[in-house]
GROMACS .gro file of C-alpha atoms in nm:
model
  353
    1MET     CA    1   2.443  -5.523 -11.499
    2GLU     CA    2   2.299  -5.166 -11.492
    3ASN     CA    3   2.521  -4.885 -11.639
    4ALA     CA    4   2.485  -4.541 -11.492
    5ARG     CA    5   2.389  -4.338 -11.790
    6GLU     CA    6   2.044  -4.159 -11.746
    7ASN     CA    7   1.770  -4.273 -11.977
    8ALA     CA    8   1.643  -3.990 -12.213
    9ASP     CA    9   1.358  -4.040 -12.417
   10ASN     CA   10   1.518  -3.973 -12.755
   11ASP     CA   11   1.736  -4.290 -12.661
   12LEU     CA   12   1.433  -4.485 -12.766
   13SER     CA   13   1.273  -4.249 -13.031
   14HIS     CA   14   1.505  -4.313 -13.336
   15ASP     CA   15   1.372  -4.524 -13.621
   16LEU     CA   16   1.470  -4.882 -13.557
   17PRO     CA   17   1.477  -5.179 -13.783
   18GLN     CA   18   1.186  -5.410 -13.735
   19TYR     CA   19   1.408  -5.689 -13.592
   20GLU     CA   20   1.468  -5.463 -13.286
   21SER     CA   21   1.112  -5.359 -13.208
   22MET     CA   22   1.034  -5.639 -12.948
   23PHE     CA   23   1.253  -5.532 -12.681
   24MET     CA   24   1.161  -5.155 -12.731
   25LYS     CA   25   0.805  -5.238 -12.745
   26SER     CA   26   0.815  -5.395 -12.377
   27PHE     CA   27   1.017  -5.108 -12.267
   28LYS     CA   28   0.774  -4.836 -12.390
   29TYR     CA   29   0.485  -5.052 -12.253
   30TYR     CA   30   0.625  -5.061 -11.903
   31LYS     CA   31   0.767  -4.697 -11.900
   32SER     CA   32   0.419  -4.548 -12.006
   33LYS     CA   33   0.258  -4.340 -11.750
   34ARG     CA   34  -0.080  -4.299 -11.943
   35PRO     CA   35  -0.217  -4.549 -11.937
   36LEU     CA   36  -0.025  -4.721 -11.653
   37PRO     CA   37   0.103  -5.074 -11.774
   38SER     CA   38  -0.057  -5.396 -11.622
   39LEU     CA   39   0.183  -5.576 -11.411
   40GLU     CA   40   0.025  -5.914 -11.464
   41GLN     CA   41   0.313  -6.054 -11.682
   42VAL     CA   42   0.571  -5.927 -11.462
   43ILE     CA   43   0.735  -6.216 -11.253
   44ASN     CA   44   0.702  -6.143 -10.900
   45TYR     CA   45   0.856  -6.373 -10.645
   46GLU     CA   46   0.655  -6.234 -10.334
   47TYR     CA   47   0.396  -6.452 -10.477
   48CYS     CA   48   0.638  -6.743 -10.554
   49ASP     CA   49   0.378  -7.015 -10.603
   50LYS     CA   50   0.196  -6.827 -10.866
   51SER     CA   51   0.533  -6.727 -11.061
   52LEU     CA   52   0.621  -7.078 -11.053
   53GLU     CA   53   0.308  -7.174 -11.235
   54MET     CA   54   0.335  -6.918 -11.491
   55THR     CA   55   0.713  -6.928 -11.581
   56THR     CA   56   0.997  -7.210 -11.629
   57VAL     CA   57   1.178  -7.160 -11.336
   58GLN     CA   58   1.370  -7.405 -11.131
   59CYS     CA   59   1.496  -7.357 -10.780
   60CYS     CA   60   1.867  -7.445 -10.705
   61LEU     CA   61   2.030  -7.454 -10.374
   62ASN     CA   62   2.380  -7.532 -10.293
   63ASN     CA   63   2.489  -7.668  -9.964
   64ASN     CA   64   2.793  -7.453  -9.923
   65LYS     CA   65   2.772  -7.252  -9.604
   66ASP     CA   66   3.019  -6.959  -9.569
   67PRO     CA   67   3.088  -6.823  -9.220
   68ARG     CA   68   3.150  -6.477  -9.348
   69ALA     CA   69   2.793  -6.441  -9.461
   70SER     CA   70   2.624  -6.348  -9.125
   71SER     CA   71   2.898  -6.055  -9.067
   72LEU     CA   72   2.827  -5.903  -9.395
   73GLY     CA   73   2.471  -5.885  -9.324
   74LEU     CA   74   2.354  -6.177  -9.531
   75GLN     CA   75   2.154  -6.481  -9.377
   76ASP     CA   76   2.270  -6.830  -9.361
   77SER     CA   77   2.353  -6.939  -9.733
   78ASN     CA   78   2.163  -7.254  -9.716
   79ASN     CA   79   1.838  -7.054  -9.660
   80TRP     CA   80   1.887  -6.838  -9.957
   81LYS     CA   81   1.596  -6.877 -10.216
   82MET     CA   82   1.748  -6.890 -10.555
   83PHE     CA   83   1.596  -6.932 -10.919
   84GLU     CA   84   1.739  -6.992 -11.248
   85PHE     CA   85   1.550  -6.955 -11.595
   86GLU     CA   86   1.529  -7.216 -11.853
   87ASN     CA   87   1.491  -6.974 -12.133
   88HIS     CA   88   1.770  -6.743 -12.018
   89PRO     CA   89   2.067  -6.966 -11.936
   90GLY     CA   90   2.312  -6.801 -11.686
   91LEU     CA   91   2.036  -6.566 -11.525
   92LEU     CA   92   1.999  -6.618 -11.149
   93LEU     CA   93   1.778  -6.446 -10.903
   94ILE     CA   94   1.841  -6.456 -10.515
   95LYS     CA   95   1.540  -6.337 -10.328
   96ASP     CA   96   1.639  -6.106 -10.054
   97PRO     CA   97   1.925  -6.296  -9.879
   98PHE     CA   98   2.000  -6.017  -9.647
   99THR     CA   99   1.890  -5.935  -9.306
  100SER     CA  100   1.725  -5.615  -9.207
  101MET     CA  101   2.065  -5.477  -9.057
  102GLY     CA  102   2.245  -5.599  -9.367
  103GLN     CA  103   2.027  -5.408  -9.585
  104LYS     CA  104   2.061  -5.102  -9.387
  105PHE     CA  105   2.446  -5.130  -9.366
  106TRP     CA  106   2.468  -5.149  -9.771
  107ILE     CA  107   2.205  -4.876  -9.799
  108ARG     CA  108   2.424  -4.655  -9.579
  109LYS     CA  109   2.754  -4.743  -9.773
  110CYS     CA  110   2.613  -4.645 -10.092
  111LEU     CA  111   2.494  -4.322  -9.967
  112GLU     CA  112   2.749  -4.216  -9.699
  113GLU     CA  113   3.083  -4.370  -9.824
  114TYR     CA  114   3.063  -4.449 -10.204
  115PRO     CA  115   3.009  -4.105 -10.324
  116LYS     CA  116   3.306  -3.967 -10.171
  117LYS     CA  117   3.608  -3.863 -10.342
  118PRO     CA  118   3.830  -4.017 -10.514
  119ASN     CA  119   3.522  -4.212 -10.652
  120LYS     CA  120   3.359  -4.041 -10.955
  121THR     CA  121   2.986  -3.922 -10.981
  122ASN     CA  122   2.771  -3.785 -11.248
  123ILE     CA  123   2.806  -3.450 -11.056
  124ASP     CA  124   3.145  -3.396 -11.130
  125VAL     CA  125   3.084  -3.236 -11.466
  126GLU     CA  126   2.892  -2.956 -11.277
  127ARG     CA  127   3.091  -2.901 -10.974
  128HIS     CA  128   3.358  -3.058 -10.730
  129ILE     CA  129   3.211  -3.228 -10.430
  130GLU     CA  130   3.454  -3.423 -10.186
  131ASP     CA  131   3.165  -3.554  -9.980
  132TRP     CA  132   2.801  -3.556 -10.138
  133TRP     CA  133   2.596  -3.699  -9.830
  134ARG     CA  134   2.770  -3.445  -9.592
  135ASP     CA  135   2.701  -3.168  -9.816
  136CYS     CA  136   2.349  -3.251  -9.845
  137HIS     CA  137   2.280  -3.235  -9.477
  138LYS     CA  138   2.482  -2.935  -9.369
  139GLY     CA  139   2.347  -2.761  -9.061
  140ASN     CA  140   1.998  -2.892  -8.976
  141LYS     CA  141   1.862  -2.878  -9.343
  142CYS     CA  142   1.851  -3.112  -9.612
  143ASP     CA  143   1.941  -2.996  -9.972
  144LYS     CA  144   1.686  -3.186 -10.163
  145ASN     CA  145   1.797  -3.044 -10.489
  146LEU     CA  146   2.157  -3.180 -10.439
  147LYS     CA  147   2.040  -3.525 -10.305
  148LYS     CA  148   1.839  -3.573 -10.636
  149LYS     CA  149   2.129  -3.461 -10.860
  150LEU     CA  150   2.345  -3.788 -10.777
  151ARG     CA  151   2.251  -4.051 -11.044
  152TRP     CA  152   2.561  -4.275 -11.050
  153THR     CA  153   2.905  -4.323 -10.879
  154THR     CA  154   3.174  -4.544 -10.970
  155LEU     CA  155   3.426  -4.762 -10.789
  156GLY     CA  156   3.746  -4.924 -10.871
  157TYR     CA  157   3.801  -4.912 -11.237
  158HIS     CA  158   3.604  -4.602 -11.350
  159HIS     CA  159   3.403  -4.664 -11.678
  160ASN     CA  160   3.465  -4.392 -11.945
  161TRP     CA  161   3.120  -4.301 -12.096
  162ASP     CA  162   3.274  -4.151 -12.385
  163SER     CA  163   3.535  -4.401 -12.479
  164LYS     CA  164   3.356  -4.705 -12.342
  165VAL     CA  165   3.665  -4.847 -12.197
  166TYR     CA  166   3.851  -4.871 -11.877
  167SER     CA  167   4.212  -4.743 -11.810
  168GLU     CA  168   4.485  -4.798 -11.550
  169ASP     CA  169   4.499  -4.410 -11.480
  170ASN     CA  170   4.128  -4.402 -11.416
  171ARG     CA  171   4.123  -4.628 -11.136
  172THR     CA  172   4.093  -4.599 -10.741
  173THR     CA  173   4.083  -4.871 -10.458
  174PHE     CA  174   3.781  -5.079 -10.493
  175PRO     CA  175   3.594  -5.104 -10.145
  176VAL     CA  176   3.701  -5.405  -9.952
  177GLU     CA  177   3.359  -5.488  -9.793
  178LEU     CA  178   3.199  -5.498 -10.133
  179ALA     CA  179   3.484  -5.706 -10.268
  180GLU     CA  180   3.410  -5.937  -9.960
  181LEU     CA  181   3.041  -5.946 -10.031
  182CYS     CA  182   3.083  -6.058 -10.396
  183ASP     CA  183   3.329  -6.315 -10.297
  184VAL     CA  184   3.092  -6.461 -10.073
  185VAL     CA  185   2.806  -6.457 -10.335
  186ALA     CA  186   3.044  -6.598 -10.610
  187HIS     CA  187   3.179  -6.873 -10.383
  188HIS     CA  188   2.810  -6.998 -10.298
  189LEU     CA  189   2.714  -6.990 -10.668
  190GLY     CA  190   3.038  -7.165 -10.783
  191PHE     CA  191   3.209  -6.901 -10.938
  192GLU     CA  192   3.541  -6.951 -10.770
  193GLY     CA  193   3.823  -6.674 -10.879
  194PHE     CA  194   3.574  -6.396 -10.918
  195ARG     CA  195   3.745  -6.080 -10.854
  196ALA     CA  196   3.534  -5.745 -10.777
  197GLU     CA  197   3.728  -5.493 -10.962
  198ALA     CA  198   3.454  -5.241 -11.096
  199ALA     CA  199   3.137  -5.107 -10.981
  200ILE     CA  200   2.855  -4.875 -11.084
  201VAL     CA  201   2.612  -4.766 -10.821
  202ASN     CA  202   2.305  -4.635 -10.974
  203TYR     CA  203   2.050  -4.390 -10.775
  204TYR     CA  204   1.696  -4.413 -10.917
  205HIS     CA  205   1.393  -4.180 -10.814
  206MET     CA  206   1.039  -4.223 -10.905
  207GLY     CA  207   1.025  -4.167 -11.269
  208SER     CA  208   1.370  -4.276 -11.336
  209THR     CA  209   1.442  -4.530 -11.630
  210LEU     CA  210   1.745  -4.723 -11.778
  211SER     CA  211   1.740  -4.780 -12.156
  212ALA     CA  212   1.824  -5.106 -12.320
  213HIS     CA  213   2.203  -5.168 -12.320
  214THR     CA  214   2.462  -5.453 -12.287
  215ASP     CA  215   2.782  -5.440 -12.061
  216HIS     CA  216   3.069  -5.509 -12.299
  217SER     CA  217   3.352  -5.301 -12.180
  218GLU     CA  218   3.528  -5.542 -11.971
  219VAL     CA  219   3.848  -5.742 -12.104
  220ASN     CA  220   3.688  -6.039 -11.923
  221LEU     CA  221   3.349  -6.113 -12.071
  222GLU     CA  222   3.329  -6.441 -11.925
  223ALA     CA  223   3.318  -6.352 -11.549
  224PRO     CA  224   2.948  -6.275 -11.417
  225LEU     CA  225   2.783  -5.969 -11.332
  226PHE     CA  226   2.640  -5.915 -10.995
  227SER     CA  227   2.356  -5.666 -10.928
  228PHE     CA  228   2.235  -5.564 -10.581
  229SER     CA  229   1.902  -5.388 -10.526
  230PHE     CA  230   1.788  -5.196 -10.230
  231GLY     CA  231   1.504  -4.944 -10.166
  232GLN     CA  232   1.202  -4.917 -10.399
  233SER     CA  233   1.102  -5.176 -10.652
  234ALA     CA  234   1.187  -5.187 -11.015
  235ILE     CA  235   1.096  -5.363 -11.336
  236PHE     CA  236   1.373  -5.538 -11.482
  237LEU     CA  237   1.364  -5.640 -11.843
  238ILE     CA  238   1.619  -5.876 -11.976
  239GLY     CA  239   1.612  -6.020 -12.344
  240GLY     CA  240   1.853  -6.175 -12.586
  241HIS     CA  241   2.174  -6.084 -12.770
  242ASP     CA  242   1.983  -5.840 -12.996
  243LYS     CA  243   1.658  -5.668 -12.944
  244SER     CA  244   1.443  -5.909 -13.144
  245LYS     CA  245   1.385  -6.120 -12.843
  246GLU     CA  246   1.089  -6.025 -12.631
  247PRO     CA  247   1.231  -5.966 -12.265
  248LEU     CA  248   1.123  -6.134 -11.964
  249ALA     CA  249   0.982  -5.883 -11.697
  250ILE     CA  250   1.089  -5.944 -11.328
  251LEU     CA  251   1.012  -5.746 -11.028
  252LEU     CA  252   1.306  -5.659 -10.811
  253ASN     CA  253   1.253  -5.566 -10.445
  254SER     CA  254   1.499  -5.440 -10.208
  255GLY     CA  255   1.760  -5.702 -10.111
  256ASP     CA  256   1.734  -5.908 -10.427
  257ILE     CA  257   2.049  -6.004 -10.624
  258VAL     CA  258   2.068  -6.077 -10.984
  259VAL     CA  259   2.335  -6.271 -11.158
  260MET     CA  260   2.413  -6.242 -11.521
  261SER     CA  261   2.654  -6.528 -11.623
  262LYS     CA  262   2.734  -6.730 -11.935
  263GLU     CA  263   2.484  -6.674 -12.212
  264ALA     CA  264   2.327  -6.398 -12.007
  265ARG     CA  265   2.633  -6.214 -11.978
  266LEU     CA  266   2.577  -5.998 -12.287
  267CYS     CA  267   2.203  -5.994 -12.331
  268TYR     CA  268   1.997  -5.668 -12.371
  269HIS     CA  269   1.865  -5.564 -12.044
  270ALA     CA  270   1.679  -5.232 -11.900
  271VAL     CA  271   1.477  -5.084 -11.630
  272PRO     CA  272   1.172  -4.904 -11.771
  273LYS     CA  273   1.007  -4.815 -11.414
  274ILE     CA  274   1.055  -4.769 -11.059
  275LEU     CA  275   0.754  -4.874 -10.838
  276PRO     CA  276   0.680  -4.823 -10.473
  277ALA     CA  277   0.801  -5.093 -10.251
  278SER     CA  278   0.519  -5.288 -10.091
  279THR     CA  279   0.721  -5.345  -9.785
  280GLN     CA  280   1.013  -5.227  -9.612
  281PRO     CA  281   1.244  -5.515  -9.534
  282TRP     CA  282   1.526  -5.287  -9.454
  283ASN     CA  283   1.302  -5.179  -9.124
  284LYS     CA  284   1.181  -5.522  -9.076
  285GLU     CA  285   1.142  -5.598  -8.696
  286GLU     CA  286   1.434  -5.803  -8.608
  287HIS     CA  287   1.586  -5.882  -8.268
  288LEU     CA  288   1.871  -5.634  -8.311
  289ILE     CA  289   2.163  -5.731  -8.094
  290SER     CA  290   2.535  -5.652  -8.079
  291MET     CA  291   2.707  -5.893  -8.306
  292LYS     CA  292   3.023  -6.099  -8.181
  293GLN     CA  293   3.341  -6.166  -8.341
  294LYS     CA  294   3.366  -6.528  -8.419
  295GLY     CA  295   3.713  -6.538  -8.547
  296THR     CA  296   3.622  -6.578  -8.903
  297LYS     CA  297   3.875  -6.556  -9.175
  298PHE     CA  298   3.798  -6.293  -9.415
  299LYS     CA  299   3.990  -6.221  -9.731
  300PHE     CA  300   3.997  -5.854  -9.745
  301ILE     CA  301   3.841  -5.697  -9.436
  302ASP     CA  302   3.885  -5.669  -9.071
  303GLU     CA  303   3.595  -5.852  -8.878
  304ALA     CA  304   3.600  -5.611  -8.586
  305LYS     CA  305   3.560  -5.293  -8.786
  306LEU     CA  306   3.302  -5.438  -9.008
  307ILE     CA  307   3.087  -5.553  -8.712
  308LEU     CA  308   3.131  -5.206  -8.555
  309GLU     CA  309   2.997  -5.042  -8.877
  310MET     CA  310   2.718  -5.276  -8.903
  311GLU     CA  311   2.591  -5.193  -8.553
  312ARG     CA  312   2.593  -4.826  -8.620
  313ASN     CA  313   2.248  -4.876  -8.761
  314ILE     CA  314   2.082  -5.040  -8.475
  315GLU     CA  315   1.963  -4.684  -8.336
  316ASN     CA  316   1.682  -4.550  -8.537
  317LYS     CA  317   1.802  -4.200  -8.485
  318GLU     CA  318   2.135  -4.278  -8.637
  319TRP     CA  319   1.964  -4.459  -8.933
  320SER     CA  320   1.666  -4.188  -9.003
  321LYS     CA  321   1.824  -3.976  -9.264
  322PHE     CA  322   1.904  -4.283  -9.464
  323ASN     CA  323   1.553  -4.427  -9.450
  324SER     CA  324   1.411  -4.110  -9.557
  325TYR     CA  325   1.624  -4.147  -9.871
  326VAL     CA  326   1.524  -4.515  -9.963
  327GLU     CA  327   1.160  -4.446  -9.858
  328GLU     CA  328   1.138  -4.267 -10.216
  329SER     CA  329   1.452  -4.409 -10.445
  330ARG     CA  330   1.612  -4.720 -10.517
  331ILE     CA  331   1.984  -4.803 -10.516
  332ASN     CA  332   2.142  -5.048 -10.748
  333ILE     CA  333   2.502  -5.177 -10.709
  334ASN     CA  334   2.631  -5.367 -10.999
  335VAL     CA  335   2.980  -5.520 -10.973
  336ARG     CA  336   3.200  -5.680 -11.251
  337GLN     CA  337   3.526  -5.820 -11.319
  338VAL     CA  338   3.759  -5.623 -11.556
  339LEU     CA  339   4.052  -5.827 -11.596
  340ASN     CA  340   4.144  -6.208 -11.705
  341ALA     CA  341   4.233  -6.430 -11.432
  342ASN     CA  342   4.597  -6.396 -11.534
  343GLN     CA  343   4.618  -6.017 -11.560
  344GLU     CA  344   4.705  -5.779 -11.249
  345SER     CA  345   4.628  -5.474 -11.473
  346LEU     CA  346   4.531  -5.338 -11.807
  347LEU     CA  347   4.907  -5.268 -11.868
  348ASP     CA  348   4.971  -5.649 -11.869
  349CYS     CA  349   5.000  -5.639 -12.270
  350LYS     CA  350   5.121  -6.001 -12.298
  351ASN     CA  351   4.805  -6.118 -12.147
  352ASN     CA  352   4.573  -5.868 -12.316
  353THR     CA  353   4.559  -6.095 -12.615
   0.00000   0.00000   0.00000
């Protein structure tokens, strides 16, 4: 969904053919600081009725309840608000299906666990850090400079930003809880057989952007991409298979899930602006009580361990350091399947063809 390369202004400053101008024109418009762009044409499903009048959107709900959902911090899947876009086949938006406790759990995972070694981060080119979050909070002080240095971390198959390909010798264990989350979402949407094998976690601050790109490094380009947003809001642009198509602008808020499948899988997309969130759904007032084991059958994780980790964020003191981060930043987890269904690894040459 979103790759982890930082946007530089010169990514967009090259002379481009006229046919590419529509996407770039929109990107530059929404990126602008002076003057600030109008958001009138940005689809905002916080005001669902207005958005439905302005766009060709259809609600789609599947009666496909999954008992694993609540333990992963998701609401009952039958209550998810989902939208598909007639002019962008394969693009799906699920509006904040997470509970408040669920958002806290995934935010904390992205900050406390996922940047740890052996996972890779953008900071590796400067220095070796075993545990970024721990080093940010040594003693009683917060290293704000180090906190803002983290732009991305990769999980599972690590994308090589130079060669643009994956390799077996550049792979670590994919987080089982994230694999389980993707399996639940994929099952609800009918993407049976999806395997979460690679992820890029992006860390945006106010002023960060992500230039127009497509995600095409995977062997399997048929499997969907899943993108989870937490923290501050963002304008998400998605166009067509080249930059001649004017992109659709969607406001993504904390807890939203975007799925790019079918024709949308290889469409150009970008993030031109991060915006202050109008609400903090991760701090929504809920009746936070201890979760009980239900004996649910999971594919990859232990239910008791998952519940224990979920409950760590009930206490505000435990959560406060993570809260201070997302109050001024956005986190995006994007997950993809790398291999074809009949492949076990990239070394499975007979199936690579």
